[in-house]
Coordinates of C-alpha atoms and ligand atoms in Angstrom, one line a residue:
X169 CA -48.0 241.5 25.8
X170 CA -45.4 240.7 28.0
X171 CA -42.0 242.7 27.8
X172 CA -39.0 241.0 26.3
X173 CA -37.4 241.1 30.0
X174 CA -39.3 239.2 32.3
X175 CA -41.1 241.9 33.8
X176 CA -39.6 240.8 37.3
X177 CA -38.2 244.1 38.4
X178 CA -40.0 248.0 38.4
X179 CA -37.5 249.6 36.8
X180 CA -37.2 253.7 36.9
X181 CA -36.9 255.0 33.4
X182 CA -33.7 255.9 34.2
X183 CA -30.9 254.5 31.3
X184 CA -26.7 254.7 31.6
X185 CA -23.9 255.3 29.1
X186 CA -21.5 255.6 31.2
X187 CA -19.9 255.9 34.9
X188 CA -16.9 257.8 36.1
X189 CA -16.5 257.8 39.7
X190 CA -19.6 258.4 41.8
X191 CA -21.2 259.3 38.8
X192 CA -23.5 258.1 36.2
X193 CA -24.4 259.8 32.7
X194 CA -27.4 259.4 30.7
X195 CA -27.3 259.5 26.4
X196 CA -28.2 263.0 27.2
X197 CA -25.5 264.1 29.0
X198 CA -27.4 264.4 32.0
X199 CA -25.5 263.4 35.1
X200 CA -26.3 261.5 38.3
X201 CA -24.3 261.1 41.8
X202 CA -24.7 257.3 42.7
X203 CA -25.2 257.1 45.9
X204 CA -26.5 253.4 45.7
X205 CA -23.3 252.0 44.0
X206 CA -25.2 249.4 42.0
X207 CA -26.2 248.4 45.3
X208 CA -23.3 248.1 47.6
X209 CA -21.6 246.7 44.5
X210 CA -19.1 249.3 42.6
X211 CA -17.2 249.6 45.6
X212 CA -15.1 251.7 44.4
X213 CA -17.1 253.8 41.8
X214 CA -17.5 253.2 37.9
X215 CA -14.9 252.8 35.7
X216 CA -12.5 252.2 38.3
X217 CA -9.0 253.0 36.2
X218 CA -7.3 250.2 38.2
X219 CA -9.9 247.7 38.2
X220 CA -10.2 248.4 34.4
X221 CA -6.5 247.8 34.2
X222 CA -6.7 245.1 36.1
X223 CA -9.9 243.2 33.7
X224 CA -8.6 244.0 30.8
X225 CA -5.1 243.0 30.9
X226 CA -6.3 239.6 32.0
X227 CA -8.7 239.7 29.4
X228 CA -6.2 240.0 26.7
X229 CA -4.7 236.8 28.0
X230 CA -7.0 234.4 29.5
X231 CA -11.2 234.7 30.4
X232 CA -12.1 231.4 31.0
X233 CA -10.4 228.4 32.5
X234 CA -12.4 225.0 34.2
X235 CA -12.3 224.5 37.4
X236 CA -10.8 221.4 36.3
X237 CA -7.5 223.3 36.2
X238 CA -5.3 225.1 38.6
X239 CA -6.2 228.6 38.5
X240 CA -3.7 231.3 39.7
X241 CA -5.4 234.2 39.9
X242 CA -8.0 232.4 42.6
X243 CA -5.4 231.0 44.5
X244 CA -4.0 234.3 44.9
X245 CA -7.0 235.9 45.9
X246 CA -8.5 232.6 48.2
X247 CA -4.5 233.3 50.0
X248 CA -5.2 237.0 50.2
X249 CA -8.6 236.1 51.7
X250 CA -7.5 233.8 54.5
X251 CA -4.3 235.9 55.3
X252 CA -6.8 238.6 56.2
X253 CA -9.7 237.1 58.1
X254 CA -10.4 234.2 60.5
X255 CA -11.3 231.7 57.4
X256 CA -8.6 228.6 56.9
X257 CA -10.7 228.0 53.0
X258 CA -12.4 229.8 50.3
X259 CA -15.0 228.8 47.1
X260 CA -15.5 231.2 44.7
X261 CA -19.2 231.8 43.3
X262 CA -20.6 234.3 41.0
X263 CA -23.4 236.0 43.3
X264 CA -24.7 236.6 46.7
X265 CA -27.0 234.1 46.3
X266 CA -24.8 231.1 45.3
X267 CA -22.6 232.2 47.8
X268 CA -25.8 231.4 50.3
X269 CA -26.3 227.9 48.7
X270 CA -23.0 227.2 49.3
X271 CA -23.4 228.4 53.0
X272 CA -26.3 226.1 54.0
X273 CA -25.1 223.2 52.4
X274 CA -22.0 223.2 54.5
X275 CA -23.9 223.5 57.8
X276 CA -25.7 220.9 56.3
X277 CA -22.7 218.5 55.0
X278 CA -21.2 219.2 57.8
X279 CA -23.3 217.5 60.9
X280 CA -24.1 214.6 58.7
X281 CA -20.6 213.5 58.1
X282 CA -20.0 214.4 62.1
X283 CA -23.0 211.5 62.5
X284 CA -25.6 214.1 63.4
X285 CA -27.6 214.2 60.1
X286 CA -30.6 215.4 62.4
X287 CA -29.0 218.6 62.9
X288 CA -30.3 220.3 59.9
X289 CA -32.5 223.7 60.9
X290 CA -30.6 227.2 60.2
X291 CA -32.0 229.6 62.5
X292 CA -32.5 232.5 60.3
X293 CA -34.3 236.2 61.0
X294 CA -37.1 238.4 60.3
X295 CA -36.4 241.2 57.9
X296 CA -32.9 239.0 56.5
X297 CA -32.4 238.8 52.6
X298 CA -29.8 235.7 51.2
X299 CA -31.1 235.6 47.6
X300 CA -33.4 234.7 45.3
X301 CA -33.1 231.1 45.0
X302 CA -34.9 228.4 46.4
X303 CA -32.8 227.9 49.9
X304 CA -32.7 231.9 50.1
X305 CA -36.0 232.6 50.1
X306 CA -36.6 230.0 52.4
X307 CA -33.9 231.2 54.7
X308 CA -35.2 234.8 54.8
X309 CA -38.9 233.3 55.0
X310 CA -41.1 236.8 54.5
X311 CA -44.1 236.1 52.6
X312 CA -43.5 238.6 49.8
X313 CA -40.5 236.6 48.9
X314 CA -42.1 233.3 49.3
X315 CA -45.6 233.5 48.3
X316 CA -46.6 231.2 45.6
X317 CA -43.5 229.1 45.3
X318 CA -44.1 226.6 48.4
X319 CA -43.1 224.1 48.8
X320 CA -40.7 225.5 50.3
X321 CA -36.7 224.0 51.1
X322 CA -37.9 222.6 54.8
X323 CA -35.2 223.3 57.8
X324 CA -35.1 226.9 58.6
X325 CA -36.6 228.4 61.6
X326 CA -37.5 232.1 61.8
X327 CA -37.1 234.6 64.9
X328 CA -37.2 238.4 65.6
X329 CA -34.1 240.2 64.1
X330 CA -31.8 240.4 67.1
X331 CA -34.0 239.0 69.9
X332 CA -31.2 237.7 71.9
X333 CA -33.9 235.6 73.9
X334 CA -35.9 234.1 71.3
X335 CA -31.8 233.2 70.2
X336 CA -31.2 231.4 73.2
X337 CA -34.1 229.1 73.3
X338 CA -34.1 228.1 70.3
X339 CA -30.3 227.6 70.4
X340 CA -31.3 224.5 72.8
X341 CA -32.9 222.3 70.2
X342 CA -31.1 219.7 69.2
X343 CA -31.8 220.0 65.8
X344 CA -30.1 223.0 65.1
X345 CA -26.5 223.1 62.5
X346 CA -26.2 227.0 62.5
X347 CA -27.2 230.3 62.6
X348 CA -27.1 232.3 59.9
X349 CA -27.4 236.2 59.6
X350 CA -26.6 240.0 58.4
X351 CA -24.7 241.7 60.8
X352 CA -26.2 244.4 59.3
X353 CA -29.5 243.9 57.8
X354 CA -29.1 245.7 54.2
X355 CA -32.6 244.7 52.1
X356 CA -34.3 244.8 55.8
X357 CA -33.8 248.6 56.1
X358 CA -30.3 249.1 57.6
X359 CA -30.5 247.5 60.3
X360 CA -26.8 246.7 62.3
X361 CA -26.7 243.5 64.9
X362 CA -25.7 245.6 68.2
X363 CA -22.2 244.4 69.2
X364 CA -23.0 242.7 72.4
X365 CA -26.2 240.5 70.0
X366 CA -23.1 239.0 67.5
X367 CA -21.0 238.3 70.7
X368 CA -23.5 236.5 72.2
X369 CA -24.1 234.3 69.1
X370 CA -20.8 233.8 68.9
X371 CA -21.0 232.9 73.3
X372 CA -24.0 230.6 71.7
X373 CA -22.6 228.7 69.3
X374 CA -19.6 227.6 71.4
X375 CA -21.6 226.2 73.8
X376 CA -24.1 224.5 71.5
X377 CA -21.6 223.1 68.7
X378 CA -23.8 224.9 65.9
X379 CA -22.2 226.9 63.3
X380 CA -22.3 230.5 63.7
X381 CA -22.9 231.7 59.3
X382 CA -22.5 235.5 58.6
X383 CA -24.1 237.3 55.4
X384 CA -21.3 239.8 54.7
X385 CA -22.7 240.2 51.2
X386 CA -23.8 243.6 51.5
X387 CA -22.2 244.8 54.4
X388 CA -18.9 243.1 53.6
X389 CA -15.7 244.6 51.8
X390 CA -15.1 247.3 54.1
X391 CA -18.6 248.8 53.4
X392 CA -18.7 249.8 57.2
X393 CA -15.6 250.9 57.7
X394 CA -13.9 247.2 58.7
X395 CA -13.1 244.9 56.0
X396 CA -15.9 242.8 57.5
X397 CA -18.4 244.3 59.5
X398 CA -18.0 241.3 62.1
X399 CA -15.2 242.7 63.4
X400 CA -16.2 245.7 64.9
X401 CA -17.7 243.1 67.3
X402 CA -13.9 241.1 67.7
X403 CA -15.9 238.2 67.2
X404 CA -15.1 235.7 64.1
X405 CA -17.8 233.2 62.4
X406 CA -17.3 229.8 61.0
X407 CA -18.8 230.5 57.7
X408 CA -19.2 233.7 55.7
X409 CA -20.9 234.5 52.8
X410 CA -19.2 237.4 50.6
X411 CA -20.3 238.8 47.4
X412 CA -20.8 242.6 45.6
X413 CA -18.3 244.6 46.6
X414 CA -15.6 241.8 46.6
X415 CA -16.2 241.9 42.3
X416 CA -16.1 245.8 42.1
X417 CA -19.0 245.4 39.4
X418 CA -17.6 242.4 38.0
X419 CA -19.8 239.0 39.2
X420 CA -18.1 237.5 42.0
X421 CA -18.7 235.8 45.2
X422 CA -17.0 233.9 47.8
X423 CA -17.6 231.5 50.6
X424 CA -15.1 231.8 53.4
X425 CA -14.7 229.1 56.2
X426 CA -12.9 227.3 58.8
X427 CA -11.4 224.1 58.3
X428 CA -13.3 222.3 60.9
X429 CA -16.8 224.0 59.6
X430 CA -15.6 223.6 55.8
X431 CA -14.5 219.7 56.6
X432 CA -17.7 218.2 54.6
X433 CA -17.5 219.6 51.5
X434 CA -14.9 216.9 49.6
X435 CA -13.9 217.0 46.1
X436 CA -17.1 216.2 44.5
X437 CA -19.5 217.6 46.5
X438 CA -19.8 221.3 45.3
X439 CA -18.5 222.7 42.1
X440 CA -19.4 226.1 39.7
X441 CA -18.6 226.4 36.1
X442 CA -17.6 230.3 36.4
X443 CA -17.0 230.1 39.8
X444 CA -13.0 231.9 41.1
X445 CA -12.7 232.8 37.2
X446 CA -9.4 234.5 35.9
X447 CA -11.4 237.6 34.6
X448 CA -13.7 237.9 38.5
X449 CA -10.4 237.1 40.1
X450 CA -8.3 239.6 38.7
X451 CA -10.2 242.4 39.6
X452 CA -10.9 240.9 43.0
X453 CA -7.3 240.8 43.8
X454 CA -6.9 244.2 43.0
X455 CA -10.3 245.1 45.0
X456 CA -8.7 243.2 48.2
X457 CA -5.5 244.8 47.5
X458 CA -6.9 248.5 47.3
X459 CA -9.9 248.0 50.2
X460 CA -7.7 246.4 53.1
X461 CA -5.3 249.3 53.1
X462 CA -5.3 250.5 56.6
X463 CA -4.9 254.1 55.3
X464 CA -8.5 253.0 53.1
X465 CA -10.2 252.2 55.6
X466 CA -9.4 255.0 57.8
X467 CA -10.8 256.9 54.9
X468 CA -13.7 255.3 54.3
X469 CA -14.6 255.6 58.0
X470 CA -13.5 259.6 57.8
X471 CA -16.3 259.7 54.8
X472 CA -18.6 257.8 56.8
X473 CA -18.3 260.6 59.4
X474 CA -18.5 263.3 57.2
X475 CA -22.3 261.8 55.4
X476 CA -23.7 260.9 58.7
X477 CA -23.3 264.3 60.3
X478 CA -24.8 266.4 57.3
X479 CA -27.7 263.7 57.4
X480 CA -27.8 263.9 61.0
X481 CA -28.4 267.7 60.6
X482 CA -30.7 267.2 57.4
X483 CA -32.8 264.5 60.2
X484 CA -32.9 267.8 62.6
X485 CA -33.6 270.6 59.6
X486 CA -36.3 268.2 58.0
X487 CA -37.9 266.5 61.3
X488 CA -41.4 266.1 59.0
X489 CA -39.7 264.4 56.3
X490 CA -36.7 262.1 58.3
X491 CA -36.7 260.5 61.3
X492 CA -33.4 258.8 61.9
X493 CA -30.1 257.8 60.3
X494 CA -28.8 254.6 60.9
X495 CA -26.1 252.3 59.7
X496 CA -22.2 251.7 59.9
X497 CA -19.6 253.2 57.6
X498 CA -20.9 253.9 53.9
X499 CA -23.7 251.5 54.6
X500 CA -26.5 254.3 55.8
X501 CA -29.9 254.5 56.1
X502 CA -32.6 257.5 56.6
X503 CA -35.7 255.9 58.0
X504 CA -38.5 258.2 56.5
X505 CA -41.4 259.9 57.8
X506 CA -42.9 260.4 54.4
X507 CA -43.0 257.0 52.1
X508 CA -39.4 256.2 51.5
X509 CA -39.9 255.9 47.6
X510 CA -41.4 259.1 47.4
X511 CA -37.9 260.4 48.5
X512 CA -36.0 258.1 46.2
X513 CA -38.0 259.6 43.3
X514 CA -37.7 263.1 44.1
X515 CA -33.7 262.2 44.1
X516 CA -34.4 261.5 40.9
X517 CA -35.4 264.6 40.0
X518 CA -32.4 266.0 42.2
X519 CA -29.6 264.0 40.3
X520 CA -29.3 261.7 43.2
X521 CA -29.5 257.9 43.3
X522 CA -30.5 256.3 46.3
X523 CA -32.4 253.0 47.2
X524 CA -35.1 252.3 49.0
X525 CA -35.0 249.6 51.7
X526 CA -37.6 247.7 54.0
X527 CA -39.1 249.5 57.0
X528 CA -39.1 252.9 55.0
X529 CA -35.6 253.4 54.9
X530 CA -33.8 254.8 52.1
X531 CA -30.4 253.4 51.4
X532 CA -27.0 255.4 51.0
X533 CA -24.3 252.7 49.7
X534 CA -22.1 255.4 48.0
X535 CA -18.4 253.6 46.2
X536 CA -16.1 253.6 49.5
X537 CA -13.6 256.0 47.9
X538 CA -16.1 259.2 46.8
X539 CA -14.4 262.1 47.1
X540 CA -15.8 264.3 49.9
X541 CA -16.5 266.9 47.5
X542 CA -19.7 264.5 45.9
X543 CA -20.2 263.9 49.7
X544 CA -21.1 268.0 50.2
X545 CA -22.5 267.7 46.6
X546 CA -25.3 264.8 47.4
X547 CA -25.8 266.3 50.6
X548 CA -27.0 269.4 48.8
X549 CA -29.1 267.8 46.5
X550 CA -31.0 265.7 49.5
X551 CA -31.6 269.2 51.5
X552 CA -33.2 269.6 47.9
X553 CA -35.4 266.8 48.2
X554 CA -36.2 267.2 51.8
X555 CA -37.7 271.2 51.2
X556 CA -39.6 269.6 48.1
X557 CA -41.0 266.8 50.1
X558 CA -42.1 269.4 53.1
X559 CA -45.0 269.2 54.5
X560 CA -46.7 272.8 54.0
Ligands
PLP679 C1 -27.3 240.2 52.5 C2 -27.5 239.7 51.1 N1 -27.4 238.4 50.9 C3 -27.5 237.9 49.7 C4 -27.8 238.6 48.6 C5 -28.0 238.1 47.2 O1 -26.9 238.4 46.4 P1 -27.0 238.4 44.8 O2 -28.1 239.3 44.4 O3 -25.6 238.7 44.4 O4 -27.3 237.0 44.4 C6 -28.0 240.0 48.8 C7 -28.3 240.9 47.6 O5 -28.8 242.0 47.8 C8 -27.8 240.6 50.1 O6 -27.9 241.9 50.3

């Protein structure tokens, strides 16, 4: 019979009351460091004391409100938005996902109203995750994603993740609106766009007119160490696609753009009935407010130093069990010489959540502010893992 939750996920048999911090507790008591944050989503841990302030003050007010209607609290956080980054405009969504719709139809809206309707194909890449939805799965294009749903939304074109050749030739049809990718491949196994690959996009683009579209979902929201990972390249896109961290744990998502690339999309032509909410939008204003904090980031990327190294020196203790780290900021990953969900099960067993990621990675996408006490702590616990998982 089939479960009363579509049975779409394997779930571990793992079940939370309750999260303080980097934490997570079981009816049991029994306690787990959470090092995959929800999946790059509590940003900053569970139970947040000022994002719960921040929710539930609003919530005594006002939760809902139509688009129809002005709505402070977005305002304020579209303003804080464009005041930090290169984007002129902001949409709010409530996912990743939407936030990835929203994305392709601009590329989209955007050549047909210039006269250039033909100029439709998003170059996308191998190993990329935008979503479940129809245009996601298309966009990322790997066949465990896709199988079985065809036919597929037509007008993407795959290449090799970061082939900067395969880029440039087929940057020369005329077809092309955009490109559209991770600067750092999250679902793909960790996987961060050398610098000199996003410039040359960027070098790309200008030349060719086509829009240059950046995932940020999970990499975004100072997750490596920048408030968007983009700009440890000094390179800006035309279109960004934000979500996860930007909600703390509350659903929220956001589109960011130029004018010029965000010039299509009129009053009528997109729209989302929870989308830039006063509940979402209160807590992102305080998540924008706490994350791009100079003296936060330099913190985050002073964590970031401190987990590499002891995984760096797990990767040389453990040489049978880990082969690499890799990754910017607090978005690691350990590519694995034994099966990467072995590890994440053993974790398990250690009090340690991580999550496994494509090309046997395991991810490490710990809240930006864990205190570097649960640091030494999870490193512990992993040097736990790694003599259990030893070869004999
Ligand atoms: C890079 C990237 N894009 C898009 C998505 C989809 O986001 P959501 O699950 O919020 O719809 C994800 C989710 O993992 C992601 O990592």
């Amino acid at each position: 019979m089939i479960p009363s939750v579509l049975p779409t996920y394997n779930r571990a048999p793992l079940s939370f009351v309750k999260g303080e911090g980097s934490w997570l507790i079981e009816a049991d008591g029994r306690r787990f460091l959470d090092l995959g944050a929800g999946i790059a989503v509590n940003a900053l841990g569970h139970a947040n004391p000022a994002l719960t302030e921040a929710l539930t003050s609003q919530a005594q007010n006002l939760w809902h409100v139509s688009n129809l209607y002005q709505i402070p609290q977005q305002q304020q956080l579209a303003d804080k938005l464009v005041d930090a980054t290169f984007a002129d405009t902001v949409f709010f969504t409530n996912s990743g996902t939407e936030s990835c719709e929203l994305a392709v139809k601009m590329a989209r809206k955007y050549w047909y109203d210039k006269g250039q309707p033909e100029r439709h194909v998003i170059i996308t890449f191998d190993g990329s995750f935008h979503g479940r939805s129809s245009a996601g799965i298309a966009a990322a294009g790997s066949e465990k994603m896709t199988k079985g749903f065809a036919p597929l939304l037509p007008g993407f074109r795959h290449l090799p993740f970061g082939d900067h050749d395969a880029i440039k030739e087929a940057m020369k049809q005329p077809d092309v609106a955009g490109i559209l990718i991770e600067p750092v491949q999250g679902e793909g196994g960790i996987r961060p766009l050398p610098d000199v690959c996003l410039k040359g996009i960027r070098a790309l683009c200008d030349e060719t007119g086509a829009l240059m579209m950046l995932d940020e979902v999970q990499c975004g929201v100072s997750r490596t160490g920048k408030l968007f990972a983009h700009e440890w390249a000094g390179v800006s896109p035309d279109i960004m696609m934000v979500a996860k961290g930007i909600g703390g744990g509350f659903p929220l998502g956001a589109v960011l753009a130029t004018e010029d690339a965000a010039s299509g999309m009129t009053a009528g032509t997109h729209g989302s009935t929870y989308g830039g909410n006063p509940l979402g939008c209160a807590v992102g204003n305080k998540v924008m407010e706490i994350v791009s904090d100079p003296a936060f980031l330099e913190d985050v990327n002073r964590k970031a130093g401190l987990l590499r190294q002891g995984l760096e020196s797990l990767v040389a203790r453990f040489p049978d069990v880990f082969e690499s780290v890799r990754g910017l900021g607090l978005m690691l990953g350990i590519k694995c010489k034994v099966t990467n969900v072995d590890v994440v099960k053993a974790a398990y067993d250690a009090g340690l959540l991580t999550v496994p990621a494509g090309d046997n990675v395991v991810r490490l996408l710990p809240a930006l502010n864990i205190p570097d006490e649960d640091i030494a702590e999870a490193l512990n616990r992993f040097e736990k893992v790694a003599t259990e998982l030893q070869p004999s």
